[in-house]
Amino acid sequence: MRIATTIMLTDETIRPDRLARELEQRGFAGLYLPEHTHVPVSRDTPAPMGEPLPRAYGRTLEPLIALGQAAAVTEHLALGTGITLVAQHDPIDLAKQVATLDFLSGGRFTLGVGYGWNVEEAADHGVEWATRRALVRDRLGLMRALWAPSPTAYEGEFGSVRASYAYPKPAGGAPRVLLGGAAGPKFFAQVAEYADGWLPIGGRGLAEALPKLRRAWTEAGRAGEPEVVPYSVVPSAGKLARFRDLGLTEVVLSVPSGEEDEVLRTLDDYAQYL
């Protein structure tokens, strides 16, 4: 099983280049970074992780730029977002940024996609909360048109793009896309329709959920099986063994946000699971 990591990198934590070197030297498989462009001070939306909202949420580094720095100092470390708030981006700009990062890193990038939880943050980006899931689907469709090997037009509900020259292309044709969200029939249908797999937070309840996801995958006519990558997992030997027994091949461990010494101590502790 590949053991990757995720952490909230901020202006107060270990730097991405330093962390990436340490991860690769220790044998960790990857680094995934979250995204919040900003956190409005006046907020009615309850934080799903509980209140008060941790300080790091309002100080996160822009993940694609931070991952670019990580890519520049490593050769094999996988890179990913966990997650990108696609609804809050211009899809043409985001497609270019993702393609460039994947091209320069040699195909090491995974695009983790989420719908978001912060209504006020999304509203500042002009996102209508009720239609954000449809917006994400539409924007991914537009991005894939720009990643296509030949000029491809896209006309969607929320946006369009002319057939265009759009280079560089992602190294592997298109990056792996994992969709984050809570288990359920509607969500699993969305994964089966336009993602390569699921990024479940914590990984609880997977034994019950996986057969339902695989059934949705088959009903959508998809070949093979969806990739399932438990995300932001607080590890234990028993938990990782259960994931392995479920046939999973990758897990992303949660590293607490902190200064360099604190983060490196955590990596030394997590090395027991490699």
mmCIF file of C-alpha atoms in Angstrom:
data_model
loop_
_atom_site.group_PDB
_atom_site.id
_atom_site.type_symbol
_atom_site.label_atom_id
_atom_site.label_comp_id
_atom_site.label_asym_id
_atom_site.label_seq_id
_atom_site.Cartn_x
_atom_site.Cartn_y
_atom_site.Cartn_z
ATOM 1 C CA MET A 1 0.000 0.000 0.000
ATOM 2 C CA ARG A 2 1.309 3.449 -0.948
ATOM 3 C CA ILE A 3 1.467 5.786 2.044
ATOM 4 C CA ALA A 4 0.995 9.442 1.129
ATOM 5 C CA THR A 5 0.458 12.461 3.369
ATOM 6 C CA THR A 6 -1.614 15.607 3.625
ATOM 7 C CA ILE A 7 -0.997 18.730 5.660
ATOM 8 C CA MET A 8 -2.254 22.296 5.859
ATOM 9 C CA LEU A 9 0.772 24.277 4.779
ATOM 10 C CA THR A 10 0.631 27.949 5.752
ATOM 11 C CA ASP A 11 2.906 30.955 6.088
ATOM 12 C CA GLU A 12 3.685 29.698 9.617
ATOM 13 C CA THR A 13 4.562 26.042 8.897
ATOM 14 C CA ILE A 14 7.333 24.029 7.306
ATOM 15 C CA ARG A 15 7.890 25.080 3.680
ATOM 16 C CA PRO A 16 6.714 22.887 0.767
ATOM 17 C CA ASP A 17 10.193 22.313 -0.671
ATOM 18 C CA ARG A 18 11.628 21.278 2.695
ATOM 19 C CA LEU A 19 8.688 18.972 3.413
ATOM 20 C CA ALA A 20 8.772 17.381 -0.052
ATOM 21 C CA ARG A 21 12.468 16.505 0.260
ATOM 22 C CA GLU A 22 11.896 14.944 3.686
ATOM 23 C CA LEU A 23 8.931 12.911 2.444
ATOM 24 C CA GLU A 24 10.811 11.530 -0.541
ATOM 25 C CA GLN A 25 13.910 10.727 1.493
ATOM 26 C CA ARG A 26 11.814 8.747 3.999
ATOM 27 C CA GLY A 27 9.959 6.812 1.289
ATOM 28 C CA PHE A 28 6.495 8.356 1.521
ATOM 29 C CA ALA A 29 4.537 8.063 -1.700
ATOM 30 C CA GLY A 30 2.972 11.491 -2.033
ATOM 31 C CA LEU A 31 1.910 14.914 -0.788
ATOM 32 C CA TYR A 32 -1.658 16.229 -1.086
ATOM 33 C CA LEU A 33 -2.589 19.798 -0.183
ATOM 34 C CA PRO A 34 -5.985 21.381 0.607
ATOM 35 C CA GLU A 35 -7.408 24.658 -0.638
ATOM 36 C CA HIS A 36 -9.152 27.674 0.837
ATOM 37 C CA THR A 37 -8.681 30.972 -0.960
ATOM 38 C CA HIS A 38 -9.928 32.850 2.119
ATOM 39 C CA VAL A 39 -12.203 32.358 5.125
ATOM 40 C CA PRO A 40 -14.664 35.218 5.683
ATOM 41 C CA VAL A 41 -14.547 36.516 9.252
ATOM 42 C CA SER A 42 -18.335 36.760 9.331
ATOM 43 C CA ARG A 43 -19.461 33.190 8.736
ATOM 44 C CA ASP A 44 -22.799 31.493 9.372
ATOM 45 C CA THR A 45 -21.694 28.161 7.906
ATOM 46 C CA PRO A 46 -20.738 25.712 10.687
ATOM 47 C CA ALA A 47 -17.341 24.120 10.192
ATOM 48 C CA PRO A 48 -17.744 20.351 9.649
ATOM 49 C CA MET A 49 -14.637 19.681 11.729
ATOM 50 C CA GLY A 50 -16.080 21.662 14.666
ATOM 51 C CA GLU A 51 -15.695 25.135 16.055
ATOM 52 C CA PRO A 52 -13.634 27.161 16.525
ATOM 53 C CA LEU A 53 -12.202 26.802 13.043
ATOM 54 C CA PRO A 54 -8.458 26.075 13.298
ATOM 55 C CA ARG A 55 -6.232 29.060 12.575
ATOM 56 C CA ALA A 56 -4.572 27.295 9.617
ATOM 57 C CA TYR A 57 -7.736 27.373 7.497
ATOM 58 C CA GLY A 58 -7.376 31.094 6.867
ATOM 59 C CA ARG A 59 -3.649 30.899 6.122
ATOM 60 C CA THR A 60 -3.260 28.007 3.658
ATOM 61 C CA LEU A 61 -0.780 28.310 0.810
ATOM 62 C CA GLU A 62 -2.155 28.164 -2.723
ATOM 63 C CA PRO A 63 -1.844 24.425 -3.359
ATOM 64 C CA LEU A 64 -0.822 24.295 -7.018
ATOM 65 C CA ILE A 65 1.962 26.830 -6.496
ATOM 66 C CA ALA A 66 3.148 24.990 -3.358
ATOM 67 C CA LEU A 67 3.053 21.656 -5.208
ATOM 68 C CA GLY A 68 5.072 23.189 -8.038
ATOM 69 C CA GLN A 69 7.791 23.980 -5.514
ATOM 70 C CA ALA A 70 7.559 20.407 -4.192
ATOM 71 C CA ALA A 71 7.815 19.003 -7.730
ATOM 72 C CA ALA A 72 10.959 21.015 -8.425
ATOM 73 C CA VAL A 73 12.925 19.407 -5.594
ATOM 74 C CA THR A 74 11.737 15.790 -5.970
ATOM 75 C CA GLU A 75 11.780 13.085 -8.632
ATOM 76 C CA HIS A 76 9.237 10.467 -7.585
ATOM 77 C CA LEU A 77 6.935 12.021 -4.966
ATOM 78 C CA ALA A 78 3.309 11.996 -6.135
ATOM 79 C CA LEU A 79 1.513 15.329 -5.884
ATOM 80 C CA GLY A 80 -2.166 16.041 -5.401
ATOM 81 C CA THR A 81 -4.859 18.339 -4.111
ATOM 82 C CA GLY A 82 -7.201 17.331 -1.364
ATOM 83 C CA ILE A 83 -9.187 19.070 -2.512
ATOM 84 C CA THR A 84 -9.430 21.726 -5.238
ATOM 85 C CA LEU A 85 -12.615 23.792 -5.040
ATOM 86 C CA VAL A 86 -13.238 23.659 -8.786
ATOM 87 C CA ALA A 87 -16.417 25.753 -8.612
ATOM 88 C CA GLN A 88 -14.353 28.692 -7.329
ATOM 89 C CA HIS A 89 -11.963 28.720 -10.306
ATOM 90 C CA ASP A 90 -12.059 29.925 -13.875
ATOM 91 C CA PRO A 91 -11.930 26.514 -15.629
ATOM 92 C CA ILE A 92 -9.706 27.675 -18.491
ATOM 93 C CA ASP A 93 -7.112 29.039 -16.072
ATOM 94 C CA LEU A 94 -7.368 25.964 -13.841
ATOM 95 C CA ALA A 95 -6.975 23.598 -16.798
ATOM 96 C CA LYS A 96 -3.771 25.406 -17.797
ATOM 97 C CA GLN A 97 -2.382 25.359 -14.241
ATOM 98 C CA VAL A 98 -3.121 21.658 -13.756
ATOM 99 C CA ALA A 99 -1.719 20.712 -17.159
ATOM 100 C CA THR A 100 1.458 22.704 -16.530
ATOM 101 C CA LEU A 101 2.033 21.141 -13.111
ATOM 102 C CA ASP A 102 1.422 17.634 -14.427
ATOM 103 C CA PHE A 103 3.673 18.238 -17.446
ATOM 104 C CA LEU A 104 6.546 19.682 -15.426
ATOM 105 C CA SER A 105 6.312 16.974 -12.757
ATOM 106 C CA GLY A 106 6.300 14.141 -15.283
ATOM 107 C CA GLY A 107 2.726 13.019 -14.700
ATOM 108 C CA ARG A 108 2.802 12.946 -10.914
ATOM 109 C CA PHE A 109 -0.343 15.014 -10.260
ATOM 110 C CA THR A 110 -3.759 13.900 -8.952
ATOM 111 C CA LEU A 111 -6.618 16.394 -9.019
ATOM 112 C CA GLY A 112 -8.707 15.889 -5.914
ATOM 113 C CA VAL A 113 -12.035 17.664 -6.421
ATOM 114 C CA GLY A 114 -14.538 18.803 -3.812
ATOM 115 C CA TYR A 115 -17.776 20.750 -3.635
ATOM 116 C CA GLY A 116 -16.834 22.770 -0.544
ATOM 117 C CA TRP A 117 -18.540 23.457 2.770
ATOM 118 C CA ASN A 118 -18.069 27.210 3.298
ATOM 119 C CA VAL A 119 -21.071 28.990 1.799
ATOM 120 C CA GLU A 120 -19.611 32.455 2.373
ATOM 121 C CA GLU A 121 -16.282 31.614 0.733
ATOM 122 C CA ALA A 122 -18.079 30.242 -2.326
ATOM 123 C CA ALA A 123 -20.418 33.245 -2.500
ATOM 124 C CA ASP A 124 -17.446 35.610 -2.733
ATOM 125 C CA HIS A 125 -16.456 33.691 -5.876
ATOM 126 C CA GLY A 126 -19.934 34.176 -7.328
ATOM 127 C CA VAL A 127 -20.926 30.536 -6.775
ATOM 128 C CA GLU A 128 -24.618 29.728 -6.312
ATOM 129 C CA TRP A 129 -24.596 27.138 -3.541
ATOM 130 C CA ALA A 130 -27.563 25.134 -4.811
ATOM 131 C CA THR A 131 -26.000 24.539 -8.235
ATOM 132 C CA ARG A 132 -22.345 24.106 -7.262
ATOM 133 C CA ARG A 133 -22.293 20.345 -7.916
ATOM 134 C CA ALA A 134 -23.590 20.801 -11.454
ATOM 135 C CA LEU A 135 -21.089 23.633 -11.886
ATOM 136 C CA VAL A 136 -18.181 21.373 -10.861
ATOM 137 C CA ARG A 137 -19.293 18.701 -13.332
ATOM 138 C CA ASP A 138 -19.551 21.285 -16.109
ATOM 139 C CA ARG A 139 -16.180 22.862 -15.389
ATOM 140 C CA LEU A 140 -14.445 19.492 -15.360
ATOM 141 C CA GLY A 141 -15.981 18.774 -18.752
ATOM 142 C CA LEU A 142 -14.590 22.034 -20.101
ATOM 143 C CA MET A 143 -11.160 21.332 -18.604
ATOM 144 C CA ARG A 144 -11.049 17.893 -20.211
ATOM 145 C CA ALA A 145 -11.808 19.473 -23.578
ATOM 146 C CA LEU A 146 -8.706 21.638 -23.177
ATOM 147 C CA TRP A 147 -6.641 18.595 -22.184
ATOM 148 C CA ALA A 148 -7.782 16.645 -25.247
ATOM 149 C CA PRO A 149 -5.014 15.741 -27.727
ATOM 150 C CA SER A 150 -6.565 17.777 -30.543
ATOM 151 C CA PRO A 151 -8.531 21.060 -30.439
ATOM 152 C CA THR A 152 -11.934 20.251 -28.926
ATOM 153 C CA ALA A 153 -14.871 22.582 -28.356
ATOM 154 C CA TYR A 154 -17.087 22.366 -25.277
ATOM 155 C CA GLU A 155 -20.549 23.823 -24.743
ATOM 156 C CA GLY A 156 -21.947 23.361 -21.257
ATOM 157 C CA GLU A 157 -24.655 24.661 -18.983
ATOM 158 C CA PHE A 158 -22.342 27.110 -17.229
ATOM 159 C CA GLY A 159 -19.518 27.692 -19.679
ATOM 160 C CA SER A 160 -18.037 26.999 -23.057
ATOM 161 C CA VAL A 161 -14.739 27.077 -24.889
ATOM 162 C CA ARG A 162 -13.926 27.143 -28.589
ATOM 163 C CA ALA A 163 -11.769 24.435 -30.129
ATOM 164 C CA SER A 164 -8.360 25.749 -29.138
ATOM 165 C CA TYR A 165 -4.651 25.101 -29.096
ATOM 166 C CA ALA A 166 -3.977 24.549 -25.411
ATOM 167 C CA TYR A 167 -0.546 23.345 -24.400
ATOM 168 C CA PRO A 168 1.165 21.874 -22.499
ATOM 169 C CA LYS A 169 -0.972 18.787 -22.170
ATOM 170 C CA PRO A 170 -0.943 16.765 -18.946
ATOM 171 C CA ALA A 171 1.838 14.193 -19.155
ATOM 172 C CA GLY A 172 -0.510 11.212 -19.132
ATOM 173 C CA GLY A 173 -3.254 12.740 -21.279
ATOM 174 C CA ALA A 174 -5.294 13.825 -18.252
ATOM 175 C CA PRO A 175 -4.564 13.715 -14.524
ATOM 176 C CA ARG A 176 -6.284 11.276 -12.233
ATOM 177 C CA VAL A 177 -9.446 12.881 -10.815
ATOM 178 C CA LEU A 178 -10.681 11.784 -7.392
ATOM 179 C CA LEU A 179 -13.953 13.183 -6.055
ATOM 180 C CA GLY A 180 -14.353 13.983 -2.371
ATOM 181 C CA GLY A 181 -17.712 13.714 -0.649
ATOM 182 C CA ALA A 182 -19.941 11.709 1.678
ATOM 183 C CA ALA A 183 -21.090 8.225 0.681
ATOM 184 C CA GLY A 184 -24.522 7.993 -0.876
ATOM 185 C CA PRO A 185 -26.320 7.002 -4.095
ATOM 186 C CA LYS A 186 -26.283 10.504 -5.638
ATOM 187 C CA PHE A 187 -22.630 11.060 -4.847
ATOM 188 C CA PHE A 188 -21.567 7.621 -6.072
ATOM 189 C CA ALA A 189 -23.416 8.263 -9.351
ATOM 190 C CA GLN A 190 -21.367 11.453 -9.728
ATOM 191 C CA VAL A 191 -18.107 9.601 -9.079
ATOM 192 C CA ALA A 192 -19.048 6.989 -11.667
ATOM 193 C CA GLU A 193 -20.035 9.645 -14.213
ATOM 194 C CA TYR A 194 -17.003 11.933 -14.264
ATOM 195 C CA ALA A 195 -14.250 10.894 -11.851
ATOM 196 C CA ASP A 196 -11.668 8.142 -11.593
ATOM 197 C CA GLY A 197 -12.477 7.361 -7.996
ATOM 198 C CA TRP A 198 -13.346 8.507 -4.491
ATOM 199 C CA LEU A 199 -11.407 10.421 -1.834
ATOM 200 C CA PRO A 200 -13.273 9.555 1.408
ATOM 201 C CA ILE A 201 -12.295 11.613 4.455
ATOM 202 C CA GLY A 202 -11.059 9.383 7.268
ATOM 203 C CA GLY A 203 -12.102 6.149 5.589
ATOM 204 C CA ARG A 204 -14.796 5.098 8.053
ATOM 205 C CA GLY A 205 -17.549 2.784 6.836
ATOM 206 C CA LEU A 206 -15.714 1.684 3.713
ATOM 207 C CA ALA A 207 -16.607 -1.980 4.073
ATOM 208 C CA GLU A 208 -20.286 -1.052 3.660
ATOM 209 C CA ALA A 209 -19.765 1.724 1.097
ATOM 210 C CA LEU A 210 -17.408 0.055 -1.383
ATOM 211 C CA PRO A 211 -19.914 -2.470 -2.791
ATOM 212 C CA LYS A 212 -22.395 0.368 -3.414
ATOM 213 C CA LEU A 213 -19.780 2.476 -5.188
ATOM 214 C CA ARG A 214 -18.683 -0.452 -7.319
ATOM 215 C CA ARG A 215 -22.299 -1.179 -8.246
ATOM 216 C CA ALA A 216 -22.801 2.449 -9.328
ATOM 217 C CA TRP A 217 -19.572 2.208 -11.324
ATOM 218 C CA THR A 218 -20.756 -0.897 -13.165
ATOM 219 C CA GLU A 219 -24.222 0.540 -13.802
ATOM 220 C CA ALA A 220 -22.590 3.607 -15.381
ATOM 221 C CA GLY A 221 -20.797 1.311 -17.831
ATOM 222 C CA ARG A 222 -17.336 2.037 -16.468
ATOM 223 C CA ALA A 223 -14.649 -0.578 -16.956
ATOM 224 C CA GLY A 224 -12.500 -1.902 -14.121
ATOM 225 C CA GLU A 225 -12.998 -0.532 -10.618
ATOM 226 C CA PRO A 226 -13.005 2.970 -9.115
ATOM 227 C CA GLU A 227 -9.905 4.011 -7.241
ATOM 228 C CA VAL A 228 -10.585 4.613 -3.557
ATOM 229 C CA VAL A 229 -8.029 6.561 -1.529
ATOM 230 C CA PRO A 230 -8.864 7.142 2.166
ATOM 231 C CA TYR A 231 -7.852 10.708 2.920
ATOM 232 C CA SER A 232 -6.665 12.597 6.010
ATOM 233 C CA VAL A 233 -6.380 9.368 7.982
ATOM 234 C CA VAL A 234 -4.986 9.324 11.516
ATOM 235 C CA PRO A 235 -3.046 6.081 11.226
ATOM 236 C CA SER A 236 -2.869 2.921 13.256
ATOM 237 C CA ALA A 237 -1.570 -0.481 12.253
ATOM 238 C CA GLY A 238 -5.034 -1.993 12.530
ATOM 239 C CA LYS A 239 -6.679 0.703 10.434
ATOM 240 C CA LEU A 240 -4.144 0.384 7.621
ATOM 241 C CA ALA A 241 -4.451 -3.402 7.700
ATOM 242 C CA ARG A 242 -8.230 -3.077 7.246
ATOM 243 C CA PHE A 243 -7.735 -0.816 4.239
ATOM 244 C CA ARG A 244 -5.294 -3.320 2.758
ATOM 245 C CA ASP A 245 -7.732 -6.176 3.329
ATOM 246 C CA LEU A 246 -10.382 -4.197 1.430
ATOM 247 C CA GLY A 247 -8.046 -4.189 -1.566
ATOM 248 C CA LEU A 248 -7.042 -0.534 -1.345
ATOM 249 C CA THR A 249 -3.604 0.412 -2.646
ATOM 250 C CA GLU A 250 -3.149 3.979 -1.384
ATOM 251 C CA VAL A 251 -3.925 5.922 1.771
ATOM 252 C CA VAL A 252 -3.255 9.556 2.675
ATOM 253 C CA LEU A 253 -2.190 10.167 6.282
ATOM 254 C CA SER A 254 -3.000 13.390 8.111
ATOM 255 C CA VAL A 255 0.069 15.311 9.284
ATOM 256 C CA PRO A 256 -0.730 18.053 11.835
ATOM 257 C CA SER A 257 0.017 21.562 10.631
ATOM 258 C CA GLY A 258 3.098 22.845 12.416
ATOM 259 C CA GLU A 259 6.613 24.179 12.319
ATOM 260 C CA GLU A 260 9.445 22.148 10.847
ATOM 261 C CA ASP A 261 10.566 20.280 13.973
ATOM 262 C CA GLU A 262 7.031 19.216 14.860
ATOM 263 C CA VAL A 263 6.249 18.023 11.337
ATOM 264 C CA LEU A 264 9.483 16.059 11.008
ATOM 265 C CA ARG A 265 8.822 14.294 14.321
ATOM 266 C CA THR A 266 5.437 13.217 12.971
ATOM 267 C CA LEU A 267 7.024 11.903 9.775
ATOM 268 C CA ASP A 268 9.535 9.930 11.829
ATOM 269 C CA ASP A 269 6.638 8.414 13.790
ATOM 270 C CA TYR A 270 4.624 7.620 10.632
ATOM 271 C CA ALA A 271 7.663 5.937 9.059
ATOM 272 C CA GLN A 272 6.711 2.795 11.011
ATOM 273 C CA TYR A 273 3.833 2.302 8.557
ATOM 274 C CA LEU A 274 5.937 2.396 5.398
#
